[in-house]
Coordinates of C-alpha atoms in Angstrom, one line a residue:
P1 CA -227.7 -52.7 -136.4
A2 CA -228.4 -56.3 -135.7
Q3 CA -230.9 -58.0 -137.8
R4 CA -233.8 -59.3 -135.9
P5 CA -235.4 -62.6 -136.7
A6 CA -238.7 -62.8 -138.5
S7 CA -240.5 -63.3 -135.3
G8 CA -239.3 -59.8 -134.3
R9 CA -237.2 -61.0 -131.3
P10 CA -233.6 -60.4 -131.0
R11 CA -231.3 -63.4 -131.5
P12 CA -228.9 -64.1 -128.7
S13 CA -225.1 -63.8 -129.4
A14 CA -223.0 -67.0 -129.4
R15 CA -220.9 -67.7 -126.1
P16 CA -218.3 -70.4 -125.4
A17 CA -219.3 -73.0 -123.0
P18 CA -217.8 -72.3 -119.5
R19 CA -214.9 -74.6 -118.4
P20 CA -215.2 -76.7 -115.3
P21 CA -212.9 -75.4 -112.4
R22 CA -209.4 -77.0 -112.1
T23 CA -208.5 -78.9 -108.9
I24 CA -204.9 -78.5 -107.5
R25 CA -203.7 -81.7 -105.9
L26 CA -201.0 -81.4 -103.2
G27 CA -198.2 -84.0 -103.1
R28 CA -197.8 -86.2 -100.1
P29 CA -195.9 -84.3 -97.3
R30 CA -194.2 -87.3 -95.7
P31 CA -191.4 -87.8 -98.2
R32 CA -190.4 -84.1 -98.0
L33 CA -190.5 -84.0 -94.3
R34 CA -188.3 -87.1 -94.2
L35 CA -185.8 -85.5 -96.6
V36 CA -185.6 -82.3 -94.5
S37 CA -185.3 -84.4 -91.3
L38 CA -182.6 -86.4 -92.9
G39 CA -180.6 -83.3 -93.9
L40 CA -180.9 -81.8 -90.4
T41 CA -179.9 -85.1 -88.9
L42 CA -176.8 -85.3 -91.0
V43 CA -175.8 -81.7 -90.1
M44 CA -176.4 -82.4 -86.4
L45 CA -174.4 -85.6 -86.7
A46 CA -171.5 -83.6 -88.3
F47 CA -171.6 -81.0 -85.5
T48 CA -171.8 -83.8 -82.9
A49 CA -168.9 -85.6 -84.5
R50 CA -166.8 -82.5 -84.6
L51 CA -167.8 -81.6 -81.0
L52 CA -166.8 -85.1 -79.9
Q53 CA -163.5 -84.7 -81.7
V54 CA -162.7 -81.4 -80.2
Q55 CA -163.9 -82.2 -76.7
A56 CA -163.0 -85.8 -76.4
V57 CA -160.6 -87.2 -79.0
D58 CA -158.4 -84.1 -79.6
A59 CA -159.2 -82.3 -76.4
G60 CA -155.6 -82.5 -75.1
A61 CA -154.1 -81.2 -78.3
Y62 CA -156.5 -78.2 -78.6
A63 CA -156.1 -77.4 -74.9
A64 CA -152.4 -77.4 -75.3
K65 CA -152.6 -75.1 -78.3
A66 CA -154.9 -72.8 -76.3
E67 CA -152.5 -72.8 -73.4
K68 CA -149.6 -72.1 -75.6
N69 CA -151.3 -69.1 -77.1
R70 CA -152.6 -67.9 -73.8
Y71 CA -149.7 -68.7 -71.4
L72 CA -146.2 -67.3 -71.5
S73 CA -143.1 -68.7 -69.8
H74 CA -139.8 -67.1 -69.1
T75 CA -136.7 -67.4 -66.9
L76 CA -136.4 -65.7 -63.6
A77 CA -132.7 -64.7 -63.4
A78 CA -130.9 -65.5 -60.2
E79 CA -129.1 -62.7 -58.4
R80 CA -125.4 -63.2 -59.0
G81 CA -123.3 -63.5 -55.8
E82 CA -120.9 -60.8 -54.6
I83 CA -117.1 -60.9 -54.7
T84 CA -115.3 -59.3 -51.8
D85 CA -111.8 -58.9 -50.6
R86 CA -110.6 -60.6 -47.4
S87 CA -112.2 -57.9 -45.2
G88 CA -115.6 -58.1 -46.9
V89 CA -115.1 -55.0 -49.1
S90 CA -117.1 -55.4 -52.3
L91 CA -115.0 -55.8 -55.5
A92 CA -117.9 -57.0 -57.7
T93 CA -121.6 -56.7 -57.0
S94 CA -125.0 -56.6 -58.8
V95 CA -127.5 -53.8 -59.0
D96 CA -131.1 -53.7 -60.2
A97 CA -131.5 -53.7 -64.0
H98 CA -134.1 -54.5 -66.7
D99 CA -134.3 -57.0 -69.5
I100 CA -136.1 -55.3 -72.4
T101 CA -138.5 -57.9 -74.0
A102 CA -141.2 -57.9 -76.6
D103 CA -144.1 -60.0 -77.9
P104 CA -143.5 -60.4 -81.6
K105 CA -147.2 -61.3 -82.3
M106 CA -148.1 -57.8 -81.2
F107 CA -146.0 -56.4 -84.0
T108 CA -147.9 -58.1 -86.8
P109 CA -150.1 -55.9 -89.0
E110 CA -153.3 -57.4 -87.5
E111 CA -152.3 -56.7 -83.9
S112 CA -150.4 -53.4 -84.3
K113 CA -152.6 -51.9 -87.0
A114 CA -149.4 -50.9 -88.8
Q115 CA -147.8 -52.6 -91.8
D116 CA -144.2 -51.8 -90.7
A117 CA -144.5 -52.0 -86.9
P118 CA -141.2 -53.9 -86.4
E119 CA -139.3 -51.4 -88.5
Q120 CA -140.8 -48.4 -86.8
A121 CA -140.3 -49.8 -83.3
A122 CA -136.7 -50.8 -84.1
A123 CA -135.9 -47.3 -85.3
L124 CA -137.2 -45.9 -82.0
L125 CA -135.5 -48.4 -79.7
A126 CA -132.1 -48.8 -81.4
P127 CA -130.5 -45.5 -80.2
I128 CA -131.8 -46.1 -76.6
L129 CA -130.6 -49.7 -76.5
A130 CA -127.4 -49.1 -78.5
E131 CA -128.4 -51.9 -80.8
D132 CA -128.4 -52.3 -84.5
V133 CA -131.8 -51.6 -86.2
D134 CA -131.6 -54.7 -88.3
V135 CA -131.0 -56.9 -85.3
L136 CA -134.0 -55.5 -83.5
V137 CA -136.2 -55.9 -86.6
K138 CA -135.2 -59.6 -86.9
K139 CA -136.1 -60.2 -83.2
L140 CA -139.5 -58.4 -83.5
K141 CA -140.3 -60.6 -86.5
T142 CA -139.6 -63.8 -84.8
P143 CA -142.2 -66.2 -86.2
K144 CA -144.6 -68.1 -84.0
S145 CA -143.2 -66.6 -80.9
R146 CA -144.7 -64.6 -78.1
Y147 CA -141.5 -63.7 -76.3
T148 CA -138.1 -62.3 -77.3
V149 CA -135.4 -60.5 -75.5
L150 CA -134.3 -57.2 -77.1
A151 CA -131.6 -56.2 -74.7
R152 CA -130.4 -57.6 -71.3
R153 CA -129.4 -55.8 -68.1
Q154 CA -130.3 -52.3 -69.0
T155 CA -130.2 -49.5 -66.5
P156 CA -133.4 -48.1 -65.0
Q157 CA -132.8 -44.9 -67.0
V158 CA -133.0 -46.9 -70.2
W159 CA -136.3 -48.4 -69.2
N160 CA -137.7 -45.0 -68.2
Q161 CA -136.9 -43.6 -71.6
I162 CA -138.7 -46.5 -73.2
K163 CA -141.7 -46.1 -70.8
D164 CA -142.0 -42.4 -71.8
L165 CA -142.0 -43.3 -75.5
K166 CA -144.6 -46.0 -74.9
S167 CA -146.8 -43.5 -73.1
V168 CA -146.5 -41.0 -75.9
Y169 CA -147.4 -43.5 -78.6
A170 CA -150.3 -44.9 -76.5
Q171 CA -151.8 -41.5 -76.3
K172 CA -151.4 -41.0 -80.1
A173 CA -153.1 -44.3 -80.7
R174 CA -156.1 -43.4 -78.5
A175 CA -156.5 -40.0 -80.2
D176 CA -156.3 -41.6 -83.7
K177 CA -158.9 -44.2 -82.8
R178 CA -161.3 -41.5 -81.6
D179 CA -160.9 -39.8 -84.9
G180 CA -161.8 -42.9 -86.7
G181 CA -158.3 -44.1 -87.5
P182 CA -156.8 -47.6 -86.9
G183 CA -155.2 -46.5 -83.6
A184 CA -151.8 -48.0 -84.4
N185 CA -149.3 -48.3 -81.6
V186 CA -146.0 -49.7 -82.6
L187 CA -144.6 -49.9 -79.0
A188 CA -147.4 -51.6 -77.3
G189 CA -145.6 -55.0 -77.4
V190 CA -142.4 -53.8 -75.6
F191 CA -142.1 -54.8 -72.0
Q192 CA -139.5 -55.2 -69.2
E193 CA -138.5 -57.9 -66.7
A194 CA -136.6 -57.3 -63.5
S195 CA -132.9 -58.3 -63.8
S196 CA -129.6 -57.3 -62.4
K197 CA -126.4 -55.7 -63.8
R198 CA -122.8 -56.5 -62.8
V199 CA -120.8 -53.6 -61.5
Y200 CA -117.3 -53.2 -60.2
P201 CA -117.3 -50.4 -57.6
N202 CA -113.5 -49.9 -57.7
G203 CA -113.2 -49.6 -61.5
D204 CA -110.1 -51.3 -62.8
L205 CA -108.8 -52.4 -59.4
A206 CA -108.1 -56.2 -59.4
A207 CA -109.8 -56.5 -62.8
G208 CA -107.3 -59.1 -63.9
I209 CA -108.3 -61.2 -60.9
L210 CA -112.0 -60.6 -61.1
G211 CA -112.5 -60.9 -64.9
F212 CA -115.9 -59.8 -66.2
V213 CA -119.5 -60.9 -67.0
K214 CA -120.6 -61.4 -70.5
A215 CA -123.9 -60.2 -72.0
D216 CA -125.4 -63.6 -71.4
G217 CA -124.8 -63.2 -67.7
H218 CA -122.0 -65.8 -67.5
G219 CA -118.4 -65.1 -66.4
G220 CA -116.1 -64.2 -69.2
G221 CA -112.8 -64.4 -67.4
G222 CA -111.1 -64.5 -64.0
I223 CA -112.9 -65.4 -60.9
E224 CA -116.2 -64.6 -62.6
S225 CA -115.5 -67.5 -65.0
M226 CA -113.7 -69.7 -62.6
L227 CA -116.5 -69.8 -60.1
D228 CA -119.3 -69.0 -62.4
K229 CA -121.5 -71.8 -61.3
A230 CA -121.4 -70.8 -57.6
L231 CA -121.7 -67.1 -58.3
A232 CA -124.6 -67.5 -60.8
G233 CA -126.9 -69.5 -58.6
Q234 CA -129.9 -71.2 -60.2
D235 CA -132.4 -69.5 -62.5
G236 CA -136.1 -69.9 -61.8
K237 CA -139.1 -70.0 -64.1
I238 CA -142.5 -68.4 -64.2
T239 CA -145.5 -69.2 -66.4
Y240 CA -148.6 -67.0 -66.5
A241 CA -151.7 -66.2 -68.6
Q242 CA -151.6 -63.1 -70.7
S243 CA -154.0 -61.1 -72.8
G244 CA -153.0 -58.3 -75.1
G245 CA -149.5 -58.5 -73.8
R246 CA -150.6 -58.0 -70.2
R247 CA -150.6 -60.5 -67.4
V248 CA -154.1 -61.8 -66.3
P249 CA -154.0 -61.4 -62.6
T250 CA -157.0 -63.7 -61.9
A251 CA -155.6 -66.6 -64.0
T252 CA -153.6 -69.4 -62.7
S253 CA -149.8 -69.2 -62.8
S254 CA -146.8 -71.3 -61.7
E255 CA -143.4 -70.1 -60.5
T256 CA -140.2 -71.8 -59.5
P257 CA -138.2 -69.2 -57.5
A258 CA -134.6 -68.4 -58.5
V259 CA -131.8 -69.4 -56.1
P260 CA -129.3 -66.6 -55.5
G261 CA -125.6 -67.2 -56.2
S262 CA -123.1 -67.6 -53.4
D263 CA -120.9 -64.7 -52.2
V264 CA -117.2 -65.3 -52.8
E265 CA -114.5 -64.0 -50.4
L266 CA -111.0 -63.6 -51.9
T267 CA -107.7 -63.7 -50.1
V268 CA -106.9 -60.3 -51.7
D269 CA -106.4 -57.2 -49.5
R270 CA -108.0 -54.2 -51.4
D271 CA -105.5 -51.7 -50.0
I272 CA -102.4 -53.8 -50.8
Q273 CA -103.9 -54.5 -54.3
W274 CA -104.3 -50.7 -54.8
A275 CA -100.7 -50.0 -53.8
A276 CA -99.3 -52.8 -56.0
Q277 CA -101.4 -51.6 -59.0
Q278 CA -100.3 -48.0 -58.6
A279 CA -96.7 -48.9 -58.4
I280 CA -96.6 -51.2 -61.4
S281 CA -98.8 -48.9 -63.5
D282 CA -96.5 -45.9 -62.9
Q283 CA -93.3 -47.9 -63.7
V284 CA -94.7 -49.5 -66.8
A285 CA -95.7 -46.1 -68.1
E286 CA -92.4 -44.5 -67.2
S287 CA -90.4 -47.4 -68.8
R288 CA -92.7 -47.5 -71.8
A289 CA -92.9 -51.2 -71.3
D290 CA -95.3 -53.7 -72.8
R291 CA -96.7 -54.8 -69.4
G292 CA -95.8 -55.6 -65.9
Y293 CA -97.1 -57.5 -62.9
V294 CA -96.8 -57.6 -59.1
I295 CA -97.6 -60.5 -56.8
V296 CA -97.9 -60.1 -53.0
Q297 CA -98.3 -63.4 -51.1
N298 CA -98.5 -64.5 -47.4
T299 CA -95.4 -66.7 -47.0
R300 CA -97.0 -68.9 -44.4
T301 CA -100.5 -69.5 -45.7
G302 CA -99.9 -69.2 -49.5
E303 CA -102.7 -66.6 -49.7
I304 CA -102.4 -64.1 -52.5
L305 CA -102.8 -60.6 -51.0
A306 CA -102.4 -58.8 -54.3
M307 CA -102.0 -59.6 -58.0
A308 CA -101.7 -56.5 -60.1
N309 CA -101.3 -56.1 -63.9
A310 CA -100.5 -53.1 -66.0
P311 CA -102.0 -52.1 -68.3
G312 CA -105.3 -53.1 -67.0
F313 CA -109.0 -52.6 -68.0
D314 CA -112.2 -51.5 -66.5
P315 CA -114.7 -54.4 -66.5
N316 CA -117.6 -51.8 -66.2
D317 CA -116.9 -50.7 -69.8
L318 CA -115.3 -53.4 -71.9
S319 CA -116.0 -51.3 -75.1
Q320 CA -113.0 -49.1 -74.1
A321 CA -110.7 -52.0 -73.1
N322 CA -107.6 -53.0 -75.0
A323 CA -108.0 -56.6 -76.1
A324 CA -104.4 -57.3 -75.2
A325 CA -105.0 -56.1 -71.6
L326 CA -107.9 -58.4 -71.0
G327 CA -107.2 -61.4 -68.9
N328 CA -104.6 -61.9 -66.1
A329 CA -101.1 -61.6 -67.6
A330 CA -99.5 -62.5 -64.2
L331 CA -100.9 -66.0 -64.6
Q332 CA -101.2 -66.3 -68.4
D333 CA -97.8 -65.0 -69.6
A334 CA -95.0 -67.5 -69.9
Y335 CA -91.5 -66.0 -69.9
E336 CA -87.9 -66.8 -69.0
P337 CA -87.3 -65.7 -65.4
G338 CA -83.6 -64.8 -65.5
S339 CA -81.5 -64.4 -62.4
T340 CA -84.4 -64.6 -59.9
A341 CA -84.3 -68.3 -60.7
K342 CA -80.8 -68.6 -59.4
V343 CA -82.2 -69.1 -55.9
M344 CA -83.4 -72.5 -57.0
S345 CA -79.9 -73.5 -58.3
M346 CA -78.4 -72.4 -55.0
A347 CA -81.1 -74.3 -53.1
A348 CA -80.1 -77.5 -55.0
V349 CA -76.4 -76.9 -54.3
L350 CA -76.9 -76.3 -50.6
E351 CA -79.4 -79.1 -50.1
E352 CA -77.1 -81.6 -51.9
G353 CA -74.1 -80.5 -49.9
A354 CA -72.2 -79.6 -53.0
A355 CA -71.1 -76.3 -51.4
T356 CA -71.7 -73.9 -48.5
P357 CA -72.2 -70.1 -48.5
D358 CA -68.5 -69.7 -47.8
T359 CA -67.3 -71.9 -50.6
H360 CA -64.8 -70.1 -52.8
V361 CA -65.7 -69.7 -56.5
V362 CA -63.2 -68.2 -58.9
V363 CA -65.2 -66.5 -61.6
P364 CA -63.3 -65.7 -64.8
N365 CA -64.4 -63.0 -67.3
R366 CA -65.4 -65.6 -69.8
L367 CA -66.3 -69.3 -69.4
H368 CA -66.3 -71.8 -72.3
R369 CA -68.9 -74.5 -71.9
G370 CA -70.4 -76.7 -74.7
D371 CA -70.8 -74.7 -77.8
R372 CA -70.9 -71.2 -76.2
L373 CA -68.7 -68.7 -74.5
F374 CA -70.5 -67.5 -71.4
K375 CA -70.2 -64.1 -69.7
D376 CA -71.7 -62.0 -66.9
D377 CA -73.7 -58.9 -67.5
I378 CA -70.6 -56.8 -67.3
D379 CA -67.0 -57.3 -68.2
H380 CA -64.8 -57.8 -65.2
P381 CA -61.5 -59.1 -64.1
T382 CA -61.4 -62.5 -62.4
W383 CA -63.8 -62.3 -59.4
Y384 CA -62.9 -64.2 -56.2
L385 CA -66.4 -64.8 -54.8
T386 CA -67.9 -67.0 -52.1
L387 CA -71.0 -68.9 -53.1
N388 CA -72.9 -66.2 -51.3
G389 CA -71.1 -63.6 -53.4
V390 CA -72.1 -65.5 -56.6
L391 CA -75.7 -64.9 -55.6
A392 CA -75.2 -61.4 -54.4
K393 CA -73.4 -60.3 -57.5
S394 CA -75.7 -62.4 -59.7
S395 CA -72.9 -64.1 -61.6
N396 CA -74.0 -66.3 -64.4
I397 CA -70.5 -67.9 -64.7
G398 CA -70.4 -68.5 -60.9
T399 CA -73.8 -70.2 -61.0
I400 CA -72.8 -72.5 -63.9
L401 CA -69.6 -73.5 -61.9
A402 CA -71.6 -74.1 -58.7
T403 CA -74.4 -76.2 -60.3
G404 CA -71.7 -78.2 -62.1
Q405 CA -70.9 -79.8 -58.7
L406 CA -74.4 -81.4 -58.4
G407 CA -73.2 -84.6 -60.2
K408 CA -70.2 -86.5 -61.2
T409 CA -71.1 -85.7 -64.8
Q410 CA -73.0 -82.8 -66.4
R411 CA -75.8 -85.2 -67.3
E412 CA -76.2 -86.1 -63.6
A413 CA -76.0 -82.5 -62.5
N414 CA -78.7 -81.6 -65.0
Q415 CA -81.0 -84.3 -63.6
V416 CA -80.5 -83.2 -60.0
L417 CA -81.2 -79.5 -60.9
Y418 CA -84.3 -80.5 -62.9
S419 CA -85.7 -82.4 -59.9
Y420 CA -85.4 -79.3 -57.7
L421 CA -87.0 -77.1 -60.3
R422 CA -90.0 -79.5 -60.4
K423 CA -90.2 -79.5 -56.6
F424 CA -90.4 -75.8 -56.6
G425 CA -93.4 -76.0 -59.0
I426 CA -91.8 -75.1 -62.3
G427 CA -93.6 -76.7 -65.3
S428 CA -96.8 -77.4 -63.3
P429 CA -100.0 -75.5 -62.7
T430 CA -99.9 -73.4 -59.4
G431 CA -103.0 -75.1 -58.1
L432 CA -105.3 -72.1 -58.4
G433 CA -107.4 -73.7 -61.2
Y434 CA -107.5 -70.2 -62.8
P435 CA -108.8 -70.1 -66.4
G436 CA -106.1 -69.6 -69.0
E437 CA -103.2 -70.1 -66.5
T438 CA -100.0 -71.3 -68.1
P439 CA -97.9 -74.0 -66.4
G440 CA -94.8 -72.7 -68.0
I441 CA -92.3 -74.7 -70.1
L442 CA -89.7 -77.0 -68.6
A443 CA -88.2 -79.6 -70.9
K444 CA -86.8 -82.8 -69.5
P445 CA -83.1 -82.8 -68.9
Q446 CA -82.4 -85.4 -71.6
D447 CA -83.9 -82.9 -74.1
W448 CA -81.7 -79.9 -73.0
S449 CA -79.5 -78.8 -75.8
T450 CA -75.7 -78.4 -75.3
S451 CA -76.1 -74.7 -74.4
K452 CA -79.4 -75.0 -72.5
Q453 CA -77.9 -77.2 -69.9
F454 CA -75.7 -74.3 -68.9
T455 CA -78.3 -71.5 -69.3
V456 CA -81.0 -73.2 -67.2
P457 CA -79.0 -72.7 -63.9
F458 CA -79.2 -68.9 -64.3
G459 CA -82.9 -68.7 -65.5
Q460 CA -82.8 -68.9 -69.3
G461 CA -84.1 -71.9 -71.3
F462 CA -87.3 -72.5 -69.4
S463 CA -90.5 -70.4 -68.8
I464 CA -92.7 -69.6 -65.8
N465 CA -95.6 -67.4 -64.8
A466 CA -95.3 -64.6 -62.2
L467 CA -97.1 -66.5 -59.5
Q468 CA -94.8 -69.5 -59.9
A469 CA -91.8 -67.1 -59.4
A470 CA -93.4 -65.6 -56.3
S471 CA -94.2 -69.1 -54.9
V472 CA -90.5 -70.1 -55.2
Y473 CA -89.5 -67.2 -52.8
S474 CA -92.5 -68.0 -50.5
T475 CA -91.2 -71.6 -50.3
I476 CA -87.8 -70.4 -49.1
A477 CA -89.4 -67.9 -46.7
N478 CA -91.6 -70.7 -45.3
G479 CA -88.7 -72.8 -44.1
G480 CA -88.5 -74.8 -47.3
V481 CA -92.2 -75.9 -47.4
R482 CA -94.1 -75.0 -50.6
V483 CA -97.7 -74.0 -49.7
E484 CA -100.0 -74.2 -52.7
P485 CA -101.1 -70.6 -53.6
T486 CA -104.7 -69.7 -52.9
L487 CA -106.9 -66.9 -54.1
V488 CA -110.3 -67.8 -52.5
R489 CA -110.9 -67.9 -48.8
G490 CA -114.4 -69.3 -49.0
A491 CA -118.0 -68.7 -50.1
K492 CA -121.2 -67.7 -48.3
G493 CA -124.3 -69.5 -49.7
P494 CA -127.9 -68.2 -49.9
D495 CA -128.5 -69.7 -46.4
G496 CA -125.8 -67.3 -45.0
R497 CA -123.5 -70.1 -44.0
F498 CA -119.8 -69.5 -44.8
T499 CA -117.9 -72.5 -46.3
P500 CA -114.1 -72.1 -46.2
A501 CA -112.0 -73.1 -49.2
R502 CA -110.1 -76.4 -49.0
A503 CA -106.8 -76.3 -47.2
P504 CA -103.9 -75.9 -49.6
E505 CA -101.5 -78.7 -50.2
E506 CA -98.0 -78.5 -48.6
T507 CA -94.8 -80.0 -50.0
R508 CA -91.3 -79.9 -48.4
V509 CA -88.9 -78.8 -51.1
V510 CA -85.7 -78.2 -49.1
S511 CA -84.7 -78.5 -45.4
E512 CA -85.4 -75.7 -42.9
K513 CA -81.6 -75.3 -42.6
T514 CA -81.2 -74.8 -46.3
A515 CA -84.0 -72.3 -46.3
R516 CA -82.6 -70.2 -43.5
T517 CA -79.2 -70.2 -45.2
L518 CA -80.7 -69.1 -48.5
A519 CA -82.6 -66.3 -46.6
A520 CA -79.3 -65.0 -45.2
M521 CA -77.7 -65.2 -48.7
L522 CA -80.6 -63.3 -50.2
E523 CA -80.0 -60.5 -47.6
S524 CA -76.6 -60.0 -49.1
V525 CA -78.2 -59.1 -52.5
V526 CA -80.0 -56.2 -50.9
D527 CA -77.9 -55.2 -47.8
D528 CA -74.3 -55.7 -49.0
E529 CA -72.7 -53.0 -51.0
E530 CA -71.6 -55.6 -53.5
G531 CA -75.2 -56.7 -54.0
T532 CA -77.4 -55.9 -57.0
G533 CA -80.6 -55.1 -55.0
N534 CA -79.7 -52.1 -52.9
K535 CA -82.8 -50.1 -54.2
A536 CA -85.1 -52.6 -52.4
Q537 CA -83.8 -51.7 -48.9
I538 CA -86.5 -50.8 -46.4
P539 CA -85.4 -48.7 -43.3
G540 CA -85.7 -50.7 -40.1
Y541 CA -86.4 -54.0 -41.8
R542 CA -84.2 -56.9 -42.9
V543 CA -85.0 -57.6 -46.5
A544 CA -84.1 -60.7 -48.6
G545 CA -84.4 -60.5 -52.4
K546 CA -82.9 -61.2 -55.8
T547 CA -82.7 -59.2 -59.0
G548 CA -83.3 -60.6 -62.5
T549 CA -82.6 -59.3 -66.0
A550 CA -83.4 -61.9 -68.7
N551 CA -83.4 -61.9 -72.4
R552 CA -87.0 -61.9 -73.5
V553 CA -88.6 -63.9 -76.3
D554 CA -90.9 -61.6 -78.2
P555 CA -94.2 -63.4 -78.6
E556 CA -94.9 -61.9 -82.0
L557 CA -91.5 -62.3 -83.5
G558 CA -90.7 -65.7 -81.9
R559 CA -87.1 -64.7 -81.1
Y560 CA -85.2 -62.8 -78.5
K561 CA -85.8 -59.1 -78.4
G562 CA -85.7 -56.9 -75.3
Y563 CA -85.6 -57.9 -71.7
T564 CA -87.6 -59.0 -68.7
A565 CA -86.7 -57.1 -65.6
S566 CA -87.7 -58.6 -62.2
F567 CA -87.2 -58.6 -58.5
A568 CA -88.3 -61.1 -55.9
G569 CA -88.0 -61.3 -52.2
F570 CA -89.5 -61.5 -48.7
A571 CA -89.5 -59.6 -45.4
P572 CA -88.6 -59.6 -42.6
A573 CA -85.7 -61.8 -43.7
D574 CA -85.3 -63.4 -40.3
D575 CA -89.1 -63.8 -39.7
P576 CA -90.6 -63.9 -43.2
Q577 CA -94.3 -63.0 -43.5
I578 CA -94.7 -61.4 -46.9
T579 CA -93.4 -62.2 -50.4
V580 CA -93.4 -59.6 -53.2
Y581 CA -92.5 -60.3 -56.8
C582 CA -92.3 -57.8 -59.6
A583 CA -91.7 -58.2 -63.4
I584 CA -91.7 -55.8 -66.2
Q585 CA -91.7 -56.9 -69.9
N586 CA -89.7 -55.1 -72.5
P587 CA -88.9 -51.7 -70.9
T588 CA -87.8 -49.4 -73.7
R589 CA -86.9 -46.2 -71.9
G590 CA -84.3 -45.8 -69.2
S591 CA -82.8 -48.8 -67.4
Y592 CA -83.8 -52.3 -68.1
F593 CA -82.0 -53.9 -65.2
G594 CA -84.3 -55.6 -62.6
G595 CA -82.5 -54.0 -59.6
Q596 CA -83.0 -50.6 -61.1
I597 CA -86.7 -50.6 -62.1
C598 CA -88.2 -53.4 -60.1
G599 CA -86.2 -53.0 -56.9
P600 CA -88.0 -49.7 -56.1
I601 CA -91.4 -51.2 -56.9
Y602 CA -90.6 -54.1 -54.5
Q603 CA -89.6 -51.5 -51.9
K604 CA -92.8 -49.4 -52.2
V605 CA -95.2 -52.4 -52.2
M606 CA -93.4 -54.3 -49.4
Q607 CA -93.2 -51.3 -47.2
F608 CA -96.9 -50.6 -47.7
A609 CA -97.9 -54.2 -47.0
L610 CA -95.7 -54.4 -43.8
K611 CA -97.5 -51.3 -42.5
T612 CA -100.9 -52.4 -43.6
L613 CA -100.5 -55.8 -41.9
K614 CA -98.8 -54.2 -38.9
V615 CA -95.7 -56.3 -39.2
A616 CA -93.0 -55.0 -36.8
P617 CA -89.3 -55.1 -37.5
T618 CA -87.5 -57.9 -35.7
G619 CA -84.7 -55.7 -34.5
K620 CA -82.1 -58.3 -35.0
D621 CA -78.8 -57.7 -36.9
P622 CA -78.3 -59.4 -40.3
A623 CA -75.7 -62.3 -40.6
R624 CA -73.7 -60.4 -43.3
L625 CA -72.2 -63.4 -45.0
P626 CA -68.9 -62.8 -46.9
V627 CA -69.2 -61.9 -50.6
T628 CA -65.6 -62.2 -51.7
F629 CA -62.4 -63.9 -50.5
E630 CA -58.8 -62.9 -50.9
P631 CA -56.8 -65.4 -53.1
K632 CA -53.3 -66.3 -52.2
G633 CA -51.1 -63.5 -53.3
K634 CA -52.3 -60.1 -54.3
P635 CA -56.1 -59.8 -54.5
E636 CA -57.7 -58.3 -57.5
K637 CA -60.3 -55.5 -57.4
T638 CA -63.8 -56.6 -58.2
A639 CA -66.3 -54.8 -60.3
K640 CA -69.8 -54.2 -59.2
P641 CA -72.3 -55.8 -61.6
G642 CA -75.1 -53.9 -63.2
T643 CA -78.0 -56.3 -62.6

């Protein structure tokens, strides 16, 4: 207990003195407000500067980037023009097709919601498009691109298959999204564009003339390549806004329409082309030959009515074509013509007045000239032939003797013969302008070897193509005037107006008198029992023609191996309207003589063409020029040649 003081009162306890209250002084607010204001001002200035940069300084660049990302541009393919025969029958046309395209950005993981969208899509599309998976993957991964073409000119059936797949995967993506998944759709970025596909309604008919169209839409050979610019027309262009791979219908767009290509009308007659192609195909197969060709030409206009090759190809399906059969061998093969070229030698002899059809030519069994001993195709006793008989029996020796009269010396004779070969078009392009056409090979006479100067007169030692050979006979049939061959009659533009092809050039080669004489001499080849072309006879018609059997240079071996069999002629002989030329390369079964295997082809094709074009027989009797003469003393029997 606390002690009390003496006074008896309690003593108060000791307490500390209370402290005075503290006063909190606030700092001056102005500096802080200024600092905050300054910061906000700097931020706003930064935003303003950036805004000015975006909207004023770099506005064009950013707008361009936005447009680039938003707008797509692609080509509007022009419809390719049609190719028809002379009657308007379609030989090549175009049908609706689809270009299968894609937006590579929609195959990125961010857009597709799948890490391997390009690989999945490629695996699905490859079997439908018949494309390699790796190729499709590469296209779908095209960097910084919104457009790529996966396959061109696909059929509607192909696009329908892809559409069905797209629908299935779109449904799966929606269902997956409802279940909380990412909703991946690996085909969302696949689209189609309207296009066209080249088709050839007649299959392989006239394929050598027409050529084909490559995957890029341009001609790959023949008329398709030769007239590609006119047929292709001019592509257009369309630019439109897109979102999510779809076109925005309310956004602005620009379009330059495509201009369709022109329709091209050929000089070819489809029916005659069919007959020629059937005839040559059958004989090439029967003879087991490398190839063959038939040319049918209007003698007066130079128009080509048929140009058939065997074997051929179907331009609708090049995957099944033999590479060696692509192209047009009738224009692209260079070969030695053989005895069909003797008509040019005879033309020179007649035109120069060196001999007449009745001129006597004594033809021995062998003839030594230069460094060679020449012979005919068969052994025979001495023949006593007229110049007409030399042509009718296709005597090499007789031709050498006759052309030797073209000059005072052999050198002069060579120069004269060369000048006529050039006039007939040998060694020069035909004038068609056809891609890959060979002008043939004709050396200048000063370059002819000792033996060549004697082989050239009977068709060995220089090369031609089949159309050049046909043109020689058309020149004789046309009264000695060479008309440049033509294959195109004209073109009809998008405006529907028909523009005819330019008129062909005409050149007089020999006189009309010489041409008529040669026509009569060529009749002896077919009509006379001594002639080599009896199998080319056509009942009711007068036929002029010439056989040929030449040694053939094998293009792979580079030396002579096998033969070139040929036949050329025109009808009616006294009013020529149609020329037919046939050649077969390297027949290996049966006969290899031109009169035996090409004579029947000539007969079939010529007879069909005469009926198709409604050419009536003239009804006149042939001249029947003499083939042989009787020498003084006892005449010798003559042997019938085999060519």
